[in-house]
Tab-separated table of C-alpha atoms and ligand atoms in Angstrom:
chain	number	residue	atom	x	y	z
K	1	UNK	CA	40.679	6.484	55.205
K	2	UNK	CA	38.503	5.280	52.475
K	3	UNK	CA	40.266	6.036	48.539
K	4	UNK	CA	37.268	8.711	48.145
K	5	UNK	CA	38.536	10.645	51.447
K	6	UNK	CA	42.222	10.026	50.414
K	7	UNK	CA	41.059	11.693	47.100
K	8	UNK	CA	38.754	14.240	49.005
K	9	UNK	CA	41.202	15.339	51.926
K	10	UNK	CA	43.746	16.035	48.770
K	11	UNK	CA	41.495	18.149	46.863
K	12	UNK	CA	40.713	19.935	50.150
K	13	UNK	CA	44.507	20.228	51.440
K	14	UNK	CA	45.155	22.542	48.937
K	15	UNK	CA	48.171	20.156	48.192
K	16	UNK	CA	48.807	19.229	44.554
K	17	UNK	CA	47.282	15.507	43.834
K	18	UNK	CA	49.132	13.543	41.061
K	19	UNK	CA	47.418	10.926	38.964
K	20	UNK	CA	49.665	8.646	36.370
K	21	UNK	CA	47.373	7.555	33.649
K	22	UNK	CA	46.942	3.541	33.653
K	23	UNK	CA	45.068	1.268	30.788
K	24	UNK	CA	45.363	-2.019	32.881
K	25	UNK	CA	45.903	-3.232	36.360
K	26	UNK	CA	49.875	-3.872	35.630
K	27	UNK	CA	50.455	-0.118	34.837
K	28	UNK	CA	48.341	1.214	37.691
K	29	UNK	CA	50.188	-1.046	40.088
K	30	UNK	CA	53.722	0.453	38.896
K	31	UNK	CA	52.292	3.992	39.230
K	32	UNK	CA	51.319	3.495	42.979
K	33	UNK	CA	55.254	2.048	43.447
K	34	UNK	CA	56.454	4.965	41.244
K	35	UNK	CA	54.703	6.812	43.830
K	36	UNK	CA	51.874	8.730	42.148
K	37	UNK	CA	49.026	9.952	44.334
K	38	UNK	CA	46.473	8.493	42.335
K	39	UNK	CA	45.299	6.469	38.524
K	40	UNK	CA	43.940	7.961	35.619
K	41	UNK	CA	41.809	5.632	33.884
K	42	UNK	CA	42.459	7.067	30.628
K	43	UNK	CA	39.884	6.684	27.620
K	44	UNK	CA	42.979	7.527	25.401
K	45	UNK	CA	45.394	4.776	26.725
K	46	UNK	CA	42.736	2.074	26.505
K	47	UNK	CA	41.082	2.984	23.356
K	48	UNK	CA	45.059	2.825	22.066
K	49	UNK	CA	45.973	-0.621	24.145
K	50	UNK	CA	42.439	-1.666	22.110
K	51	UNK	CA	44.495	-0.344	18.851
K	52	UNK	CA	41.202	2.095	17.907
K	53	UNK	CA	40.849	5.927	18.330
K	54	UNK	CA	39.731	7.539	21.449
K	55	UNK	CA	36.344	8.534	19.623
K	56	UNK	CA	33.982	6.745	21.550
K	57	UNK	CA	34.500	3.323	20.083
K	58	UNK	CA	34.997	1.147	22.847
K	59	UNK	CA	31.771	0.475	24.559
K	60	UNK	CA	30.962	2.073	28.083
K	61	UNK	CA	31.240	-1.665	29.522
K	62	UNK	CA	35.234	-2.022	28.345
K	63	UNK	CA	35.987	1.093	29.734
K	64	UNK	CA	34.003	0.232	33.352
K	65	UNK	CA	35.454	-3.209	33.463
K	66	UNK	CA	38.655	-1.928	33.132
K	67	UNK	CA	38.369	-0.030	35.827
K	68	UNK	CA	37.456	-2.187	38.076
K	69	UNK	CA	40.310	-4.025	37.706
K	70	UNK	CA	42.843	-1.629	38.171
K	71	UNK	CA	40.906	-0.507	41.307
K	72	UNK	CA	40.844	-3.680	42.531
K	73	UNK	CA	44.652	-3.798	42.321
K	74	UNK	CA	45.829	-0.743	43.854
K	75	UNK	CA	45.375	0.838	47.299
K	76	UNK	CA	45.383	4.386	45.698
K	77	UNK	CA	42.355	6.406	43.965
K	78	UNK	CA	41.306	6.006	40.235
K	79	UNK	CA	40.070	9.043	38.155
K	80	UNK	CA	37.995	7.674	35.837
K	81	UNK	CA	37.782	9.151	32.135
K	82	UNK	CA	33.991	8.838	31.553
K	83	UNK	CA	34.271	10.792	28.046
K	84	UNK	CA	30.990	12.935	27.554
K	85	UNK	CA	28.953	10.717	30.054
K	86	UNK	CA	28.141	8.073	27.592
K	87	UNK	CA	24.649	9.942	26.619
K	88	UNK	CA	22.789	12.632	27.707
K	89	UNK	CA	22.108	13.841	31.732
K	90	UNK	CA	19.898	10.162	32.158
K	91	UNK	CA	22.572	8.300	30.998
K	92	UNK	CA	24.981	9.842	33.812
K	93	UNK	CA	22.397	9.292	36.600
K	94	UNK	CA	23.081	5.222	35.797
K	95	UNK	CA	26.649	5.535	34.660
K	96	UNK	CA	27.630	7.389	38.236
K	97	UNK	CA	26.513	4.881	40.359
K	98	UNK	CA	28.324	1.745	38.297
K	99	UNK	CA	32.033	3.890	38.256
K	100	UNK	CA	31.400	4.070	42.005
K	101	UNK	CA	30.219	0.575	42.760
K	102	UNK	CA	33.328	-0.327	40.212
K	103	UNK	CA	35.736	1.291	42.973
K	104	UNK	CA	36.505	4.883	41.301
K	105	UNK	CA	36.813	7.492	43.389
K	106	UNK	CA	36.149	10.033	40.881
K	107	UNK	CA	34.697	10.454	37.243
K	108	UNK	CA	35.539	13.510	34.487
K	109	UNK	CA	33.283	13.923	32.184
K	110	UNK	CA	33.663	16.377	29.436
K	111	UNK	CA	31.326	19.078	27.685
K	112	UNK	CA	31.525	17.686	23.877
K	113	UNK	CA	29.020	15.943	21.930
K	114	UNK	CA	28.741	12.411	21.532
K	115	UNK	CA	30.053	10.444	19.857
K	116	UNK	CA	33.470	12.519	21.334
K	117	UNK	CA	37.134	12.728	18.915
K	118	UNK	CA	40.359	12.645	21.137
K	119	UNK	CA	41.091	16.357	22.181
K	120	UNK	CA	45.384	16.541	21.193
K	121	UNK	CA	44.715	15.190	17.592
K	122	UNK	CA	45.132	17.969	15.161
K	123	UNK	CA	41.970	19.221	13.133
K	124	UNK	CA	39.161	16.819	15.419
K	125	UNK	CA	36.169	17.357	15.771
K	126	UNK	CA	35.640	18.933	18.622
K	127	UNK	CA	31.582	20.262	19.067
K	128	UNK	CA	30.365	21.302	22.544
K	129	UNK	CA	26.689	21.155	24.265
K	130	UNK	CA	24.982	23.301	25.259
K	131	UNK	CA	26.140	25.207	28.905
K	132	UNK	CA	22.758	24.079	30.268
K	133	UNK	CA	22.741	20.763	28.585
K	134	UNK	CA	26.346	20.104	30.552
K	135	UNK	CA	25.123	21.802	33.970
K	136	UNK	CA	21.822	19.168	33.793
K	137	UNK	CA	24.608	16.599	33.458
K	138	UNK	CA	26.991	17.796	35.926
K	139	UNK	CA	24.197	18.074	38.645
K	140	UNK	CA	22.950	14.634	37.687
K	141	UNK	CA	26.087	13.144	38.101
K	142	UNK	CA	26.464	14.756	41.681
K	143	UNK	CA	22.934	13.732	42.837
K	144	UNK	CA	23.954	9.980	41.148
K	145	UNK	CA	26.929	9.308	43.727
K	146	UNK	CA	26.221	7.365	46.994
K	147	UNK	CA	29.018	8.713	48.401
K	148	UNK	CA	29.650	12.343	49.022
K	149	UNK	CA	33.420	11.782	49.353
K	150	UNK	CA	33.343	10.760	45.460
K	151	UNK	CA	34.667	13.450	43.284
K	152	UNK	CA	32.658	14.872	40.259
K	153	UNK	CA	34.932	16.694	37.655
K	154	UNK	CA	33.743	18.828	34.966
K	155	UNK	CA	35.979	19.158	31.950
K	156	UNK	CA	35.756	22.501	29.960
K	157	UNK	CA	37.068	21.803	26.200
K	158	UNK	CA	36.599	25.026	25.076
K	159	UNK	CA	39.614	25.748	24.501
K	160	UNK	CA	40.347	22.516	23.086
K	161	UNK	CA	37.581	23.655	21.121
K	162	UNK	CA	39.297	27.029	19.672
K	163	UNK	CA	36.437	29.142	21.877
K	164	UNK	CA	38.960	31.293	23.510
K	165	UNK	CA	39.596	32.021	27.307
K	166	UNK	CA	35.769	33.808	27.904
K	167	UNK	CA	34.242	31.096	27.225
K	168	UNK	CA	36.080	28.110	28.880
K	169	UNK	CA	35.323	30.577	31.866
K	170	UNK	CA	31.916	31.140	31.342
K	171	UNK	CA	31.248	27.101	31.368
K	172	UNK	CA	33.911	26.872	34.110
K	173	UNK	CA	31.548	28.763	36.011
K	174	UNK	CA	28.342	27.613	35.108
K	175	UNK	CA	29.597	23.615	36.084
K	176	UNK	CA	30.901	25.145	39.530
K	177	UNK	CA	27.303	26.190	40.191
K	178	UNK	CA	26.033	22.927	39.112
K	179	UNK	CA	27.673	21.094	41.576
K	180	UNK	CA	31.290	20.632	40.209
K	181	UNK	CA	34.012	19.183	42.698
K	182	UNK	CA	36.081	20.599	40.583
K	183	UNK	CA	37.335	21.622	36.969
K	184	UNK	CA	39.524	20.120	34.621
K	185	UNK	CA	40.798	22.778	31.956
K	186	UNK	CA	42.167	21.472	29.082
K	187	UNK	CA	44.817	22.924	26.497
K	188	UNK	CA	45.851	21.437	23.611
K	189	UNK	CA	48.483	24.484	22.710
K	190	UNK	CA	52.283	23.537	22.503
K	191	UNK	CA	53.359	26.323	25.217
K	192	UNK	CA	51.927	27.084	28.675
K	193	UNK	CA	50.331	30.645	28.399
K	194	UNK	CA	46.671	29.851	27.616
K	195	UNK	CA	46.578	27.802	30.424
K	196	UNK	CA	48.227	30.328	32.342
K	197	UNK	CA	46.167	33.274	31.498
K	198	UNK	CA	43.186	30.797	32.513
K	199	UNK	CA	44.533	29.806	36.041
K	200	UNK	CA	45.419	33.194	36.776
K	201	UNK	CA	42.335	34.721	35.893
K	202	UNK	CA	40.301	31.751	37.244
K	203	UNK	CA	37.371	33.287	39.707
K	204	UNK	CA	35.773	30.368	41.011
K	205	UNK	CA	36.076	28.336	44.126
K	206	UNK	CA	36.567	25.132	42.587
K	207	UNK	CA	40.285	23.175	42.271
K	208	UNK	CA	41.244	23.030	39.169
K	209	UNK	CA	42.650	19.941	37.003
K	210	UNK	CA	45.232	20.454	34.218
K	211	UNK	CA	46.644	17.446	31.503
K	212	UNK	CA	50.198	19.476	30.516
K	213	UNK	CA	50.772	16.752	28.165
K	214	UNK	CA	50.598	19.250	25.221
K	215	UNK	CA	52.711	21.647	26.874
K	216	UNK	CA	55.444	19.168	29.184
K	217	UNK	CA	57.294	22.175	30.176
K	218	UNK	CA	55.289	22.769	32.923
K	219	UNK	CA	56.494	21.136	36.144
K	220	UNK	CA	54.861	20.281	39.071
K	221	UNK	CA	56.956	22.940	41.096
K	222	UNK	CA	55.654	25.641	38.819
K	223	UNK	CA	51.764	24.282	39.151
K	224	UNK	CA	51.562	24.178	42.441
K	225	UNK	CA	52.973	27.538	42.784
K	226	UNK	CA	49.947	29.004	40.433
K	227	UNK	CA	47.961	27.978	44.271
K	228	UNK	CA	44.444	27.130	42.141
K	229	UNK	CA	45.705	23.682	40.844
K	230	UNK	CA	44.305	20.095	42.797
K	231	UNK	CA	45.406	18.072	40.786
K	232	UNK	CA	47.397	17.167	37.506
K	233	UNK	CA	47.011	14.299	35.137
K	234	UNK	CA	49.344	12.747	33.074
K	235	UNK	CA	47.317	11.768	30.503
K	236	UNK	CA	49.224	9.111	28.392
K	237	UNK	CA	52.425	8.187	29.441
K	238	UNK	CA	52.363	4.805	30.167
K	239	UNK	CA	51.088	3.959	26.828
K	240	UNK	CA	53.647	5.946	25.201
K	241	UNK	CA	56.844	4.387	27.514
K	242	UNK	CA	54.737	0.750	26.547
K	243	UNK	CA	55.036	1.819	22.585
K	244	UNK	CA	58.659	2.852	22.664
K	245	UNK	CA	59.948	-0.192	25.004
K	246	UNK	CA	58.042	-2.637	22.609
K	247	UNK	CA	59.161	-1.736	19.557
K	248	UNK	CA	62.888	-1.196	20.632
K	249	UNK	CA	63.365	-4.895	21.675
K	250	UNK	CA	60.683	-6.204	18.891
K	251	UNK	CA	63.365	-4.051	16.464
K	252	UNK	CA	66.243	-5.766	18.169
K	253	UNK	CA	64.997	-9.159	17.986
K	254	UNK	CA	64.401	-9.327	14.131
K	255	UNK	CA	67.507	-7.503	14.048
K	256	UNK	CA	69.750	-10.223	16.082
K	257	UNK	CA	67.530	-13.329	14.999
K	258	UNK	CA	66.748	-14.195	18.711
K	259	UNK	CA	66.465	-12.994	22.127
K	260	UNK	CA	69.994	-13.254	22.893
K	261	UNK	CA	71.037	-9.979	23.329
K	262	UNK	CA	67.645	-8.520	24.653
K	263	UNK	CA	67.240	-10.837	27.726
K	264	UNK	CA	69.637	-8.698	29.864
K	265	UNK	CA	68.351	-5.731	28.874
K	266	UNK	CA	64.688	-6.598	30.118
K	267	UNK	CA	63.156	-7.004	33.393
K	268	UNK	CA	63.737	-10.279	34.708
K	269	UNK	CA	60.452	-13.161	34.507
K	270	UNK	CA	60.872	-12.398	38.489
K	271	UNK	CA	60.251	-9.137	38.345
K	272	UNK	CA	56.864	-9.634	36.551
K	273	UNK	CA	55.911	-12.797	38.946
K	274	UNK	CA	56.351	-10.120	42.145
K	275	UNK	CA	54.579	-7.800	40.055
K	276	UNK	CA	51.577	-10.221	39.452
K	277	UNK	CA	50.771	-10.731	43.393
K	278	UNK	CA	52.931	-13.801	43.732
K	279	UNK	CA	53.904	-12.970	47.301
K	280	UNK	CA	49.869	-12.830	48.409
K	281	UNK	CA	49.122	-16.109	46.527
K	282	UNK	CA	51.629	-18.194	48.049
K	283	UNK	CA	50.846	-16.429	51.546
K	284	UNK	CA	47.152	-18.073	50.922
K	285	UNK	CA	48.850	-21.104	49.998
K	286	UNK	CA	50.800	-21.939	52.935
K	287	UNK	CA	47.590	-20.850	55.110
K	288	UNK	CA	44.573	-22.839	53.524
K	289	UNK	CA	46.100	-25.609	51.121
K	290	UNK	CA	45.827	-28.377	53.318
T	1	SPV	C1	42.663	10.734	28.230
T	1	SPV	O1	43.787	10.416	28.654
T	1	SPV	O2	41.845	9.910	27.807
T	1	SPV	C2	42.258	12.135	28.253
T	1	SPV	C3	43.279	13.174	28.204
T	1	SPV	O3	41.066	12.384	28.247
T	1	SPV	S1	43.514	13.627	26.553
T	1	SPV	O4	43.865	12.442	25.798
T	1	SPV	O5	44.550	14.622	26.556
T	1	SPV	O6	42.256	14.182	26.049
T	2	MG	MG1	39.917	10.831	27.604
């Protein structure tokens, strides 16, 4: 099976998909040995590896690029974060095609204006298009795939937005009929129930997608069990983990005056080597070096 049709045949099984978000090939590699169904090439996580807001500020190319890579290192699907598209419904016909040729099996794009603000920051700004505008680009970006087994997500951020339940359903909707693999719903509130009353009440076809990283009290047992869920994303994790290791040993090091007492506590240079490919390399080593 291809990583599309992995990605496919899980949105299709009816089984809940898991995707661990990932801003570089490292990360994505320990989420496929953590054992997570799938990458989330996060706009969030890069923008903050890049140390600038999620806002649209790194250029379409980073973002791509970066993807590539951590396709190219991993033998599970990426779900690429496209933001709003990058543009308007012409921009998506050409971005489409270069996330698939980059190896993602999947894009989300999201109904705000461009330039976009991060959706879990208090008081963004947080516009919308136009339910047309976002169906031309939806149905663009489904007629801009070579592939039929690539996944096109729409992500309704109308209640991101403050619009209330009506009408994240009335664009959830509108992007099924455009062509919509399926539909990421996302909630920024601090408890489960408005993403609950929206899964329950859901009446489309479509899988939907949920990010619980607002509202972490929601397991995986008690998503799958709502039986309309394909897949959930956790949406900045590794970033977060990254931040808190760093600055604990960075903290202990000043601390101690030397790397002494942290050595032990890390993983070893080993680790890392195995964890760069080293076993491949010297496999092509003791084949063609002659
Ligand atoms: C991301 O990880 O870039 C996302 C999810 O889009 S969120 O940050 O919650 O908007
Ligand atoms: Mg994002």
């Amino acid at each position: 099976m291809t990583k599309n049709q992995t990605l496919r045949a899980a949105l299709d099984s009816g089984n809940l998909f898991t995707a661990m978000a990932a801003h570089n090939p490292l990360v994505a590699r320990l989420a496929e040995q953590a054992g997570f169904g799938g990458i989330w090439g996060s706009g969030f996580e890069l923008s903050a590896s890049y140390a600038v807001p999620d806002a649209n500020i790194l250029s379409m190319g980073t973002h791509l690029e970066m993807m590539r890579a951590i396709a190219a290192s991993v033998s599970i699907p990426l779900i690429a974060d496209i933001d709003t598209g990058f543009g308007n419904a012409v921009n998506v016909s050409y971005v489409v095609p270069q996330y698939e040729a980059a190896g993602a099996s999947a894009i989300v794009m999201e109904d705000k204006t461009f330039p976009k603000d991060t959706s879990l920051r208090a008081d963004g700004r947080q516009e919308l298009v136009r339910i047309e505008e976002f169906q031309g680009k939806v149905a663009a970006a489904v007629a801009a795939r070579r592939d039929k087994d690539f996944v096109v997500i729409a992500r309704v951020e109308a209640l991101i937005a403050g619009l209330g339940q009506e009408e994240a359903t009335r664009r959830a909707l509108a992007y099924e009929e455009a062509g919509a693999d399926a539909i990421l719903i996302h909630s920024k509130q601090k408890t489960p129930e408005e993403i609950l009353a929206f899964v329950q009440e859901w009446p489309g076809q479509v899988p939907l997608v949920l990010v619980p990283t607002a509202y972490p009290q929601l397991t995986e047992v008690d998503i799958a069990a709502l039986g309309k869920v394909g897949v959930v994303i956790y949406g900045n994790h590794a970033i977060r983990a990254a931040v808190g290791a760093v600055r604990k040993v960075f903290a202990q090091i000043r601390a101690d005056g030397g790397i002494g007492n942290v050595d032990a506590t890390l993983p070893t240079v080993k680790e890392i080597i195995a964890l760069q490919g080293d076993e491949h390399m010297r496999a092509i080593e003791a084949r063609y070096l002659k």
